[in-house]
Structure formats: C-alpha cells, structure tokens
PDB file of C-alpha atoms and ligand atoms in Angstrom:
ATOM      1  CA  UNK Q1010     -21.253  68.358  -7.125  1.00 46.00           C
ATOM      2  CA  UNK Q1011     -21.385  65.191  -5.826  1.00 50.00           C
ATOM      3  CA  UNK Q1012     -23.921  64.390  -3.345  1.00 50.00           C
ATOM      4  CA  UNK Q1013     -23.215  63.507   0.619  1.00 50.00           C
ATOM      5  CA  UNK Q1014     -23.901  60.323   1.387  1.00 53.00           C
ATOM      6  CA  UNK Q1015     -26.973  60.096   3.845  1.00 50.00           C
ATOM      7  CA  UNK Q1016     -25.094  58.869   6.477  1.00 47.00           C
ATOM      8  CA  UNK Q1017     -22.230  61.674   6.440  1.00 47.00           C
ATOM      9  CA  UNK Q1018     -25.000  64.121   6.397  1.00 51.00           C
ATOM     10  CA  UNK Q1019     -25.873  66.454   9.560  1.00 57.00           C
ATOM     11  CA  UNK Q1020     -26.843  65.459  12.675  1.00 72.00           C
ATOM     12  CA  UNK Q1021     -30.944  64.542  12.130  1.00 85.00           C
ATOM     13  CA  UNK Q1022     -33.895  66.925  11.127  1.00 88.00           C
ATOM     14  CA  UNK Q1023     -36.146  67.059  13.678  1.00 94.00           C
ATOM     15  CA  UNK Q1024     -39.148  68.438  11.295  1.00 97.00           C
ATOM     16  CA  UNK Q1025     -42.565  69.525  11.923  1.00 97.00           C
ATOM     17  CA  UNK Q1026     -44.208  69.696   8.707  1.00 98.00           C
ATOM     18  CA  UNK Q1027     -44.571  66.547   6.250  1.00 98.00           C
ATOM     19  CA  UNK Q1028     -46.403  68.463   2.787  1.00 98.00           C
ATOM     20  CA  UNK Q1029     -47.766  64.781   1.103  1.00 99.00           C
ATOM     21  CA  UNK Q1030     -47.184  65.619  -2.846  1.00 98.00           C
ATOM     22  CA  UNK Q1031     -48.365  63.807  -5.837  1.00 99.00           C
ATOM     23  CA  UNK Q1032     -49.581  65.161  -9.526  1.00 99.00           C
ATOM     24  CA  UNK Q1033     -50.681  63.652 -12.130  1.00 99.00           C
ATOM     25  CA  UNK Q1034     -49.095  63.436 -15.869  1.00 98.00           C
ATOM     26  CA  UNK Q1035     -49.581  63.121 -19.561  1.00 98.00           C
ATOM     27  CA  UNK Q1036     -47.594  60.003 -19.424  1.00 98.00           C
ATOM     28  CA  UNK Q1037     -44.806  57.893 -17.533  1.00 98.00           C
ATOM     29  CA  UNK Q1038     -40.693  58.512 -18.765  1.00 97.00           C
ATOM     30  CA  UNK Q1039     -39.378  58.118 -20.958  1.00 96.00           C
ATOM     31  CA  UNK Q1040     -41.889  59.484 -22.590  1.00 96.00           C
ATOM     32  CA  UNK Q1041     -41.402  63.471 -21.478  1.00 97.00           C
ATOM     33  CA  UNK Q1042     -44.217  63.649 -18.952  1.00 98.00           C
ATOM     34  CA  UNK Q1043     -45.541  66.871 -18.627  1.00 98.00           C
ATOM     35  CA  UNK Q1044     -48.458  67.700 -14.853  1.00 98.00           C
ATOM     36  CA  UNK Q1045     -51.964  68.105 -15.145  1.00 98.00           C
ATOM     37  CA  UNK Q1046     -52.428  67.394 -11.897  1.00 99.00           C
ATOM     38  CA  UNK Q1047     -50.613  68.449  -8.293  1.00 98.00           C
ATOM     39  CA  UNK Q1048     -51.776  67.772  -5.039  1.00 99.00           C
ATOM     40  CA  UNK Q1049     -50.261  68.891  -1.667  1.00 99.00           C
ATOM     41  CA  UNK Q1050     -51.563  68.148   2.143  1.00 99.00           C
ATOM     42  CA  UNK Q1051     -49.511  70.119   4.769  1.00 98.00           C
ATOM     43  CA  UNK Q1052     -50.044  67.677   7.644  1.00 98.00           C
ATOM     44  CA  UNK Q1053     -48.081  68.641  11.653  1.00 97.00           C
ATOM     45  CA  UNK Q1054     -45.691  66.243  13.144  1.00 97.00           C
ATOM     46  CA  UNK Q1055     -47.641  66.730  15.805  1.00 96.00           C
ATOM     47  CA  UNK Q1056     -50.772  65.058  14.085  1.00 96.00           C
ATOM     48  CA  UNK Q1057     -48.595  62.626  13.261  1.00 97.00           C
ATOM     49  CA  UNK Q1058     -47.487  61.239  15.842  1.00 92.00           C
ATOM     50  CA  UNK Q1059     -50.753  60.766  18.281  1.00 87.00           C
ATOM     51  CA  UNK Q1060     -53.174  59.790  15.033  1.00 91.00           C
ATOM     52  CA  UNK Q1061     -56.981  59.796  15.547  1.00 92.00           C
ATOM     53  CA  UNK Q1062     -57.796  55.797  16.312  1.00 92.00           C
ATOM     54  CA  UNK Q1063     -61.596  54.384  14.131  1.00 92.00           C
ATOM     55  CA  UNK Q1064     -63.121  51.599  15.690  1.00 92.00           C
ATOM     56  CA  UNK Q1065     -61.019  49.668  13.806  1.00 90.00           C
ATOM     57  CA  UNK Q1066     -58.018  51.465  15.194  1.00 91.00           C
ATOM     58  CA  UNK Q1067     -56.894  52.277  11.613  1.00 93.00           C
ATOM     59  CA  UNK Q1068     -55.313  56.227  12.140  1.00 95.00           C
ATOM     60  CA  UNK Q1069     -57.521  57.988  10.384  1.00 96.00           C
ATOM     61  CA  UNK Q1070     -56.599  61.422   8.536  1.00 96.00           C
ATOM     62  CA  UNK Q1071     -56.285  64.004  10.644  1.00 97.00           C
ATOM     63  CA  UNK Q1072     -59.342  66.931  11.204  1.00 96.00           C
ATOM     64  CA  UNK Q1073     -56.324  69.830  10.497  1.00 97.00           C
ATOM     65  CA  UNK Q1074     -54.434  69.607   7.734  1.00 97.00           C
ATOM     66  CA  UNK Q1075     -54.134  71.803   5.197  1.00 98.00           C
ATOM     67  CA  UNK Q1076     -54.116  70.722   0.914  1.00 98.00           C
ATOM     68  CA  UNK Q1077     -53.694  72.456  -1.895  1.00 98.00           C
ATOM     69  CA  UNK Q1078     -54.937  71.140  -5.581  1.00 98.00           C
ATOM     70  CA  UNK Q1079     -54.466  72.358  -8.464  1.00 98.00           C
ATOM     71  CA  UNK Q1080     -55.990  70.945 -12.397  1.00 98.00           C
ATOM     72  CA  UNK Q1081     -53.008  71.954 -14.675  1.00 98.00           C
ATOM     73  CA  UNK Q1082     -52.850  72.017 -18.569  1.00 98.00           C
ATOM     74  CA  UNK Q1083     -50.423  69.802 -19.160  1.00 98.00           C
ATOM     75  CA  UNK Q1084     -50.083  71.474 -23.620  1.00 95.00           C
ATOM     76  CA  UNK Q1085     -49.522  68.370 -24.439  1.00 97.00           C
ATOM     77  CA  UNK Q1086     -51.413  64.781 -25.831  1.00 98.00           C
ATOM     78  CA  UNK Q1087     -52.248  62.607 -22.866  1.00 98.00           C
ATOM     79  CA  UNK Q1088     -50.677  58.798 -22.978  1.00 98.00           C
ATOM     80  CA  UNK Q1089     -54.050  56.694 -23.876  1.00 98.00           C
ATOM     81  CA  UNK Q1090     -53.193  54.702 -21.023  1.00 98.00           C
ATOM     82  CA  UNK Q1091     -52.382  57.917 -18.878  1.00 98.00           C
ATOM     83  CA  UNK Q1092     -55.735  59.920 -20.048  1.00 98.00           C
ATOM     84  CA  UNK Q1093     -56.917  56.935 -19.149  1.00 98.00           C
ATOM     85  CA  UNK Q1094     -56.570  56.138 -15.040  1.00 98.00           C
ATOM     86  CA  UNK Q1095     -55.978  60.025 -14.382  1.00 98.00           C
ATOM     87  CA  UNK Q1096     -60.331  60.723 -15.394  1.00 98.00           C
ATOM     88  CA  UNK Q1097     -58.079  64.362 -16.958  1.00 98.00           C
ATOM     89  CA  UNK Q1098     -57.901  64.551 -20.816  1.00 98.00           C
ATOM     90  CA  UNK Q1099     -56.964  67.445 -23.077  1.00 98.00           C
ATOM     91  CA  UNK Q1100     -60.211  68.801 -24.407  1.00 98.00           C
ATOM     92  CA  UNK Q1101     -61.814  67.967 -20.321  1.00 98.00           C
ATOM     93  CA  UNK Q1102     -58.723  70.353 -19.063  1.00 98.00           C
ATOM     94  CA  UNK Q1103     -59.203  73.485 -22.114  1.00 98.00           C
ATOM     95  CA  UNK Q1104     -62.690  73.249 -22.187  1.00 98.00           C
ATOM     96  CA  UNK Q1105     -62.374  74.019 -18.429  1.00 98.00           C
ATOM     97  CA  UNK Q1106     -59.700  76.569 -18.555  1.00 98.00           C
ATOM     98  CA  UNK Q1107     -57.269  74.932 -16.790  1.00 98.00           C
ATOM     99  CA  UNK Q1108     -54.631  77.432 -17.201  1.00 98.00           C
ATOM    100  CA  UNK Q1109     -50.159  75.295 -18.374  1.00 97.00           C
ATOM    101  CA  UNK Q1110     -48.079  75.331 -15.391  1.00 98.00           C
ATOM    102  CA  UNK Q1111     -47.132  78.802 -14.630  1.00 97.00           C
ATOM    103  CA  UNK Q1112     -46.033  81.293 -12.475  1.00 97.00           C
ATOM    104  CA  UNK Q1113     -49.202  81.620 -10.571  1.00 98.00           C
ATOM    105  CA  UNK Q1114     -49.062  77.566  -9.267  1.00 98.00           C
ATOM    106  CA  UNK Q1115     -45.328  78.295  -8.328  1.00 98.00           C
ATOM    107  CA  UNK Q1116     -46.626  80.776  -6.367  1.00 98.00           C
ATOM    108  CA  UNK Q1117     -49.672  79.383  -4.224  1.00 98.00           C
ATOM    109  CA  UNK Q1118     -46.730  76.082  -4.119  1.00 98.00           C
ATOM    110  CA  UNK Q1119     -44.601  79.373  -2.018  1.00 97.00           C
ATOM    111  CA  UNK Q1120     -47.503  80.610  -0.771  1.00 98.00           C
ATOM    112  CA  UNK Q1121     -48.583  77.175   0.855  1.00 98.00           C
ATOM    113  CA  UNK Q1122     -45.682  75.855   1.712  1.00 98.00           C
ATOM    114  CA  UNK Q1123     -44.056  79.513   3.800  1.00 97.00           C
ATOM    115  CA  UNK Q1124     -47.813  79.437   5.789  1.00 97.00           C
ATOM    116  CA  UNK Q1125     -46.138  75.580   7.263  1.00 97.00           C
ATOM    117  CA  UNK Q1126     -43.950  76.024   9.987  1.00 97.00           C
ATOM    118  CA  UNK Q1127     -40.117  74.275   9.485  1.00 96.00           C
ATOM    119  CA  UNK Q1128     -38.171  72.588   7.899  1.00 97.00           C
ATOM    120  CA  UNK Q1129     -40.576  71.826   5.810  1.00 97.00           C
ATOM    121  CA  UNK Q1130     -39.854  67.514   5.068  1.00 98.00           C
ATOM    122  CA  UNK Q1131     -41.820  66.490   1.121  1.00 98.00           C
ATOM    123  CA  UNK Q1132     -43.036  63.081   0.874  1.00 99.00           C
ATOM    124  CA  UNK Q1133     -43.435  61.080  -2.477  1.00 99.00           C
ATOM    125  CA  UNK Q1134     -44.591  58.074  -3.044  1.00 98.00           C
ATOM    126  CA  UNK Q1135     -41.442  56.738  -6.230  1.00 98.00           C
ATOM    127  CA  UNK Q1136     -40.940  60.679  -5.884  1.00 98.00           C
ATOM    128  CA  UNK Q1137     -37.883  60.496  -5.908  1.00 98.00           C
ATOM    129  CA  UNK Q1138     -38.558  58.294  -9.444  1.00 98.00           C
ATOM    130  CA  UNK Q1139     -40.997  60.396 -10.594  1.00 98.00           C
ATOM    131  CA  UNK Q1140     -42.714  63.164  -8.774  1.00 99.00           C
ATOM    132  CA  UNK Q1141     -39.572  65.292  -7.660  1.00 98.00           C
ATOM    133  CA  UNK Q1142     -37.811  65.178 -11.051  1.00 98.00           C
ATOM    134  CA  UNK Q1143     -40.498  65.829 -13.090  1.00 98.00           C
ATOM    135  CA  UNK Q1144     -42.065  69.101 -10.600  1.00 98.00           C
ATOM    136  CA  UNK Q1145     -37.986  70.556 -10.960  1.00 98.00           C
ATOM    137  CA  UNK Q1146     -38.243  69.959 -14.284  1.00 98.00           C
ATOM    138  CA  UNK Q1147     -41.917  71.830 -14.668  1.00 98.00           C
ATOM    139  CA  UNK Q1148     -40.536  74.480 -12.046  1.00 98.00           C
ATOM    140  CA  UNK Q1149     -37.170  75.141 -14.529  1.00 97.00           C
ATOM    141  CA  UNK Q1150     -39.374  75.739 -17.420  1.00 97.00           C
ATOM    142  CA  UNK Q1151     -41.042  78.992 -16.232  1.00 97.00           C
ATOM    143  CA  UNK Q1152     -36.767  79.725 -14.072  1.00 97.00           C
ATOM    144  CA  UNK Q1153     -38.333  78.586 -10.373  1.00 98.00           C
ATOM    145  CA  UNK Q1154     -37.340  75.574  -8.433  1.00 97.00           C
ATOM    146  CA  UNK Q1155     -37.635  75.775  -4.333  1.00 97.00           C
ATOM    147  CA  UNK Q1156     -35.756  76.233  -1.765  1.00 95.00           C
ATOM    148  CA  UNK Q1157     -32.638  73.527  -2.081  1.00 92.00           C
ATOM    149  CA  UNK Q1158     -32.595  73.206   1.619  1.00 89.00           C
ATOM    150  CA  UNK Q1159     -36.380  71.626   1.072  1.00 96.00           C
ATOM    151  CA  UNK Q1160     -35.738  68.349   2.306  1.00 98.00           C
ATOM    152  CA  UNK Q1161     -37.616  65.163   0.319  1.00 98.00           C
ATOM    153  CA  UNK Q1162     -38.076  61.385   1.318  1.00 98.00           C
ATOM    154  CA  UNK Q1163     -39.817  59.706  -0.840  1.00 98.00           C
ATOM    155  CA  UNK Q1164     -41.627  56.510   0.973  1.00 98.00           C
ATOM    156  CA  UNK Q1165     -41.047  53.243  -1.655  1.00 98.00           C
ATOM    157  CA  UNK Q1166     -37.065  52.693  -0.505  1.00 97.00           C
ATOM    158  CA  UNK Q1167     -38.362  53.787   3.341  1.00 98.00           C
ATOM    159  CA  UNK Q1168     -40.065  51.614   3.640  1.00 97.00           C
ATOM    160  CA  UNK Q1169     -38.437  49.309   1.908  1.00 96.00           C
ATOM    161  CA  UNK Q1170     -36.041  49.323   4.113  1.00 96.00           C
ATOM    162  CA  UNK Q1171     -38.095  49.629   6.934  1.00 96.00           C
ATOM    163  CA  UNK Q1172     -40.087  45.992   6.668  1.00 94.00           C
ATOM    164  CA  UNK Q1173     -36.748  44.545   5.433  1.00 88.00           C
ATOM    165  CA  UNK Q1174     -38.963  41.923   3.427  1.00 85.00           C
ATOM    166  CA  UNK Q1175     -38.431  40.493  -0.346  1.00 83.00           C
ATOM    167  CA  UNK Q1176     -40.670  39.731  -2.933  1.00 89.00           C
ATOM    168  CA  UNK Q1177     -43.456  42.340  -1.578  1.00 94.00           C
ATOM    169  CA  UNK Q1178     -44.722  44.713  -4.187  1.00 96.00           C
ATOM    170  CA  UNK Q1179     -43.976  48.383  -2.389  1.00 97.00           C
ATOM    171  CA  UNK Q1180     -46.566  49.892  -5.070  1.00 97.00           C
ATOM    172  CA  UNK Q1181     -49.013  52.206  -3.110  1.00 98.00           C
ATOM    173  CA  UNK Q1182     -52.122  50.464  -3.869  1.00 98.00           C
ATOM    174  CA  UNK Q1183     -50.768  47.412  -2.509  1.00 97.00           C
ATOM    175  CA  UNK Q1184     -49.127  48.616   0.547  1.00 97.00           C
ATOM    176  CA  UNK Q1185     -52.131  49.764   1.378  1.00 98.00           C
ATOM    177  CA  UNK Q1186     -54.711  46.894   0.924  1.00 97.00           C
ATOM    178  CA  UNK Q1187     -51.747  45.226   3.050  1.00 96.00           C
ATOM    179  CA  UNK Q1188     -51.810  48.175   5.761  1.00 95.00           C
ATOM    180  CA  UNK Q1189     -55.961  48.189   5.898  1.00 96.00           C
ATOM    181  CA  UNK Q1190     -57.032  45.459   4.014  1.00 96.00           C
ATOM    182  CA  UNK Q1191     -59.594  46.988   1.420  1.00 96.00           C
ATOM    183  CA  UNK Q1192     -58.805  49.282  -1.690  1.00 98.00           C
ATOM    184  CA  UNK Q1193     -57.445  52.632  -1.386  1.00 98.00           C
ATOM    185  CA  UNK Q1194     -60.137  55.527  -3.281  1.00 96.00           C
ATOM    186  CA  UNK Q1195     -59.582  58.131  -5.718  1.00 98.00           C
ATOM    187  CA  UNK Q1196     -56.497  56.163  -6.795  1.00 98.00           C
ATOM    188  CA  UNK Q1197     -54.656  58.287  -9.790  1.00 98.00           C
ATOM    189  CA  UNK Q1198     -56.390  62.000  -9.059  1.00 98.00           C
ATOM    190  CA  UNK Q1199     -54.287  63.662  -7.368  1.00 98.00           C
ATOM    191  CA  UNK Q1200     -55.987  63.894  -4.082  1.00 98.00           C
ATOM    192  CA  UNK Q1201     -57.273  60.858  -3.833  1.00 98.00           C
ATOM    193  CA  UNK Q1202     -53.098  59.511  -3.619  1.00 98.00           C
ATOM    194  CA  UNK Q1203     -52.002  61.920  -1.406  1.00 98.00           C
ATOM    195  CA  UNK Q1204     -54.690  60.896   0.786  1.00 98.00           C
ATOM    196  CA  UNK Q1205     -54.328  56.940   0.464  1.00 98.00           C
ATOM    197  CA  UNK Q1206     -49.710  57.585   0.718  1.00 98.00           C
ATOM    198  CA  UNK Q1207     -51.205  59.812   4.042  1.00 98.00           C
ATOM    199  CA  UNK Q1208     -52.358  56.897   5.861  1.00 98.00           C
ATOM    200  CA  UNK Q1209     -49.156  54.176   4.721  1.00 98.00           C
ATOM    201  CA  UNK Q1210     -47.510  57.214   6.705  1.00 98.00           C
ATOM    202  CA  UNK Q1211     -50.417  57.220   8.929  1.00 97.00           C
ATOM    203  CA  UNK Q1212     -49.518  53.397   9.659  1.00 96.00           C
ATOM    204  CA  UNK Q1213     -45.476  53.681  10.124  1.00 96.00           C
ATOM    205  CA  UNK Q1214     -44.706  57.095  11.149  1.00 96.00           C
ATOM    206  CA  UNK Q1215     -43.025  56.766  14.378  1.00 96.00           C
ATOM    207  CA  UNK Q1216     -40.523  54.394  12.271  1.00 97.00           C
ATOM    208  CA  UNK Q1217     -41.062  56.443   8.995  1.00 98.00           C
ATOM    209  CA  UNK Q1218     -40.951  59.993  10.565  1.00 97.00           C
ATOM    210  CA  UNK Q1219     -37.132  58.814  11.874  1.00 97.00           C
ATOM    211  CA  UNK Q1220     -36.117  57.647   9.475  1.00 97.00           C
ATOM    212  CA  UNK Q1221     -37.152  61.020   6.642  1.00 98.00           C
ATOM    213  CA  UNK Q1222     -35.159  62.596   9.614  1.00 97.00           C
ATOM    214  CA  UNK Q1223     -31.841  60.284   8.925  1.00 97.00           C
ATOM    215  CA  UNK Q1224     -32.346  59.474   5.201  1.00 97.00           C
ATOM    216  CA  UNK Q1225     -33.842  62.360   3.496  1.00 98.00           C
ATOM    217  CA  UNK Q1226     -32.613  64.250   0.815  1.00 97.00           C
ATOM    218  CA  UNK Q1227     -32.608  67.687  -0.382  1.00 97.00           C
ATOM    219  CA  UNK Q1228     -34.743  69.791  -2.930  1.00 98.00           C
ATOM    220  CA  UNK Q1229     -31.009  70.362  -4.687  1.00 97.00           C
ATOM    221  CA  UNK Q1230     -29.884  66.826  -4.947  1.00 97.00           C
ATOM    222  CA  UNK Q1231     -32.727  66.209  -7.158  1.00 98.00           C
ATOM    223  CA  UNK Q1232     -32.141  66.081 -10.984  1.00 98.00           C
ATOM    224  CA  UNK Q1233     -34.686  67.030 -13.352  1.00 98.00           C
ATOM    225  CA  UNK Q1234     -36.184  64.267 -15.047  1.00 98.00           C
ATOM    226  CA  UNK Q1235     -35.700  66.433 -18.395  1.00 98.00           C
ATOM    227  CA  UNK Q1236     -34.231  69.541 -19.773  1.00 97.00           C
ATOM    228  CA  UNK Q1237     -37.760  71.821 -20.714  1.00 94.00           C
ATOM    229  CA  UNK Q1238     -36.945  72.267 -24.475  1.00 86.00           C
ATOM    230  CA  UNK Q1239     -36.212  76.265 -24.770  1.00 76.00           C
ATOM    231  CA  UNK Q1240     -39.779  76.182 -27.201  1.00 65.00           C
ATOM    232  CA  UNK Q1241     -41.374  75.795 -24.793  1.00 73.00           C
ATOM    233  CA  UNK Q1242     -39.695  77.263 -21.454  1.00 73.00           C
ATOM    234  CA  UNK Q1243     -42.334  79.881 -20.322  1.00 69.00           C
ATOM    235  CA  UNK Q1244     -40.702  82.281 -18.337  1.00 59.00           C
ATOM    236  CA  UNK Q1245     -43.975  84.431 -18.085  1.00 52.00           C
TER     237      UNK Q1245
HETATM  238  N1  DCM H 376     -49.208  57.002 -15.152  1.00 52.27           N
HETATM  239  C1  DCM H 376     -48.947  56.348 -16.322  1.00 52.27           C
HETATM  240  N2  DCM H 376     -49.525  54.915 -15.963  1.00 52.27           N
HETATM  241  C2  DCM H 376     -49.563  53.930 -15.868  1.00 52.27           C
HETATM  242  C3  DCM H 376     -49.225  54.572 -14.070  1.00 52.27           C
HETATM  243  C4  DCM H 376     -48.643  55.483 -14.322  1.00 52.27           C
HETATM  244  O1  DCM H 376     -48.663  57.146 -17.022  1.00 52.27           O
HETATM  245  N3  DCM H 376     -49.765  53.414 -15.857  1.00 52.27           N
HETATM  246  C5  DCM H 376     -48.683  58.250 -15.489  1.00 52.27           C
HETATM  247  C6  DCM H 376     -50.414  58.970 -15.034  1.00 52.27           C
HETATM  248  C7  DCM H 376     -50.633  59.158 -13.938  1.00 52.27           C
HETATM  249  C8  DCM H 376     -48.317  59.081 -13.684  1.00 52.27           C
HETATM  250  O2  DCM H 376     -47.964  58.203 -14.573  1.00 52.27           O
HETATM  251  O3  DCM H 376     -51.365  60.020 -13.899  1.00 52.27           O
HETATM  252  C9  DCM H 376     -48.775  58.961 -11.368  1.00 52.27           C
HETATM  253  O4  DCM H 376     -49.238  57.752 -11.615  1.00 52.27           O
HETATM  254  P1  DCM H 376     -50.216  57.632  -9.858  1.00 52.27           P
HETATM  255  O5  DCM H 376     -51.276  58.195 -10.591  1.00 52.27           O
HETATM  256  O6  DCM H 376     -49.409  56.417  -9.518  1.00 52.27           O
HETATM  257  O7  DCM H 376     -49.463  58.755  -9.245  1.00 52.27           O
HETATM  258 MG1   MG H 377     -47.852  59.097  -8.222  1.00 52.27          MG
HETATM  259 MG1   MG H 378     -51.185  59.671  -8.570  1.00 52.27          MG
END
C-alpha cells in the first residue's frame, strides 16, 4: 500500500503526549543491529508548552515526566565501536542477567504508553532512519507491534526543515551544542540521549509541535529495518 503524503493527511493532530525514545544497539546497518537498551520519556504537551527556565534562560527538563529504561541482551555480538561508545557489552549484559528482547519488553512498553494521555507521538532523532524501523523489527521478532495509528516524529528532518539552513550538522550532539553552548551529558546511553533530545525539543517546542501536528508519520508506515530470521523469531 502506498502511504498518503503528509500534505494529503487528515486535519492536524493535537498530540497530548510526546514520548521521546532512543535505542542503543550492537552496531549500525547494514549489519542488522539488535537493540541492547531502550529508553522512553513521556511528557505531556502542557509541560512542553511552558517549560521552566534556569538562571541562564535555558529550558529545564519538566518536573513531571515518566521514564522507562530497559537494558536488553541483544543476543548478537557488539561491533567494537558500538561497545566502545555505549559502554555496553555482551559480557556485562550477561553478567547482569539481562533477558533478551522478549514479550516482557513489549508489555512494559504497552503499559507505559497506555498510561499516557492520547493521542501519542513517538519522537526520535533520526527515528525514521534508525530507531523506529529497528524497533519494528525487534517487535516483529516476538510477533508483536505497536498500534499502527501511533504517530512518529523524526526531529532530524523536522529541525532541518524549520531551520532552512544549508551546511549545518543535524547530529543530535551538534544541535544540542548550538542551542545550549555545551556538550550533552551521557551521549550513547539511551537515557542520556533521550534527555538530550528532550532538551533540544524544548528549545524549539512550539514550532516542533506544530510541525508534528502536520508531518508526523504513522507507525504502520514504518518499514522494519530487516525481517528477523525465522531462526531468531521468538514467539514466547
Ligand atoms: N552506533 C555505532 N557507531 C556509531 C554510532 C552509533 O555503532 N558511530 C550504533 C550504536 C549505538 C546506536 O548506533 O548504540 C545508536 O546511536 P546513538 O547512541 O547515537 O543513539
Ligand atoms: Mg539514537
Ligand atoms: Mg543513543
């Protein structure tokens, strides 16, 4: 089925909750990475519209936010670079008895999302290129999925589009440095990257929320990054 272009979509959606998401993985495509850590921060639109400012007038993370962070045995060797930047390894995840991406992860995500006021918009930086397709593959591996009408926002094309500036890097760390004049904390931990993403979002919240209302995609349109091999399908 061909997805309707954003411009042809129904009236703009007033999302009530934005769920910021990041995954750490064993590597990058085309190596068919697996998820080793997942983090979600859910923030109601109320807290995004009027963030508290610190003494330097920078937005502060909202006091009221729900968090879910899970470490996951990826059952696949980490690429050396992924191990180095994430601080995760097959050995340490095994030593800490972390289970693989199983139905408990799905149930935890569902319960977490069910507690949020809808409609919900998932937000990830380069989400359409990486996090969303990979999450869909991992869910498929356990014969699960998210509701297809869940909305998804990729802040990378959104920020580019709002900026209309050439020759700038839109990597998450670079965008954060431009807005806040300092390095992000905890890069390549899922929770660190989600906090960085949330702070980037807060710096541009009104325009990003408007952009999302018109341009968010639906989960059902996200093509899985790769089909899980039948041997690695886990329907338990
Ligand atoms: N990644 C990688 N090599 C890089 C950057 C990222 O293998 N140079 C993989 C491992 C990370 C995952 O991508 O866990 C997600 O990246 P990020 O930490 O930027 O969210
Ligand atoms: Mg990321
Ligand atoms: Mg990350």
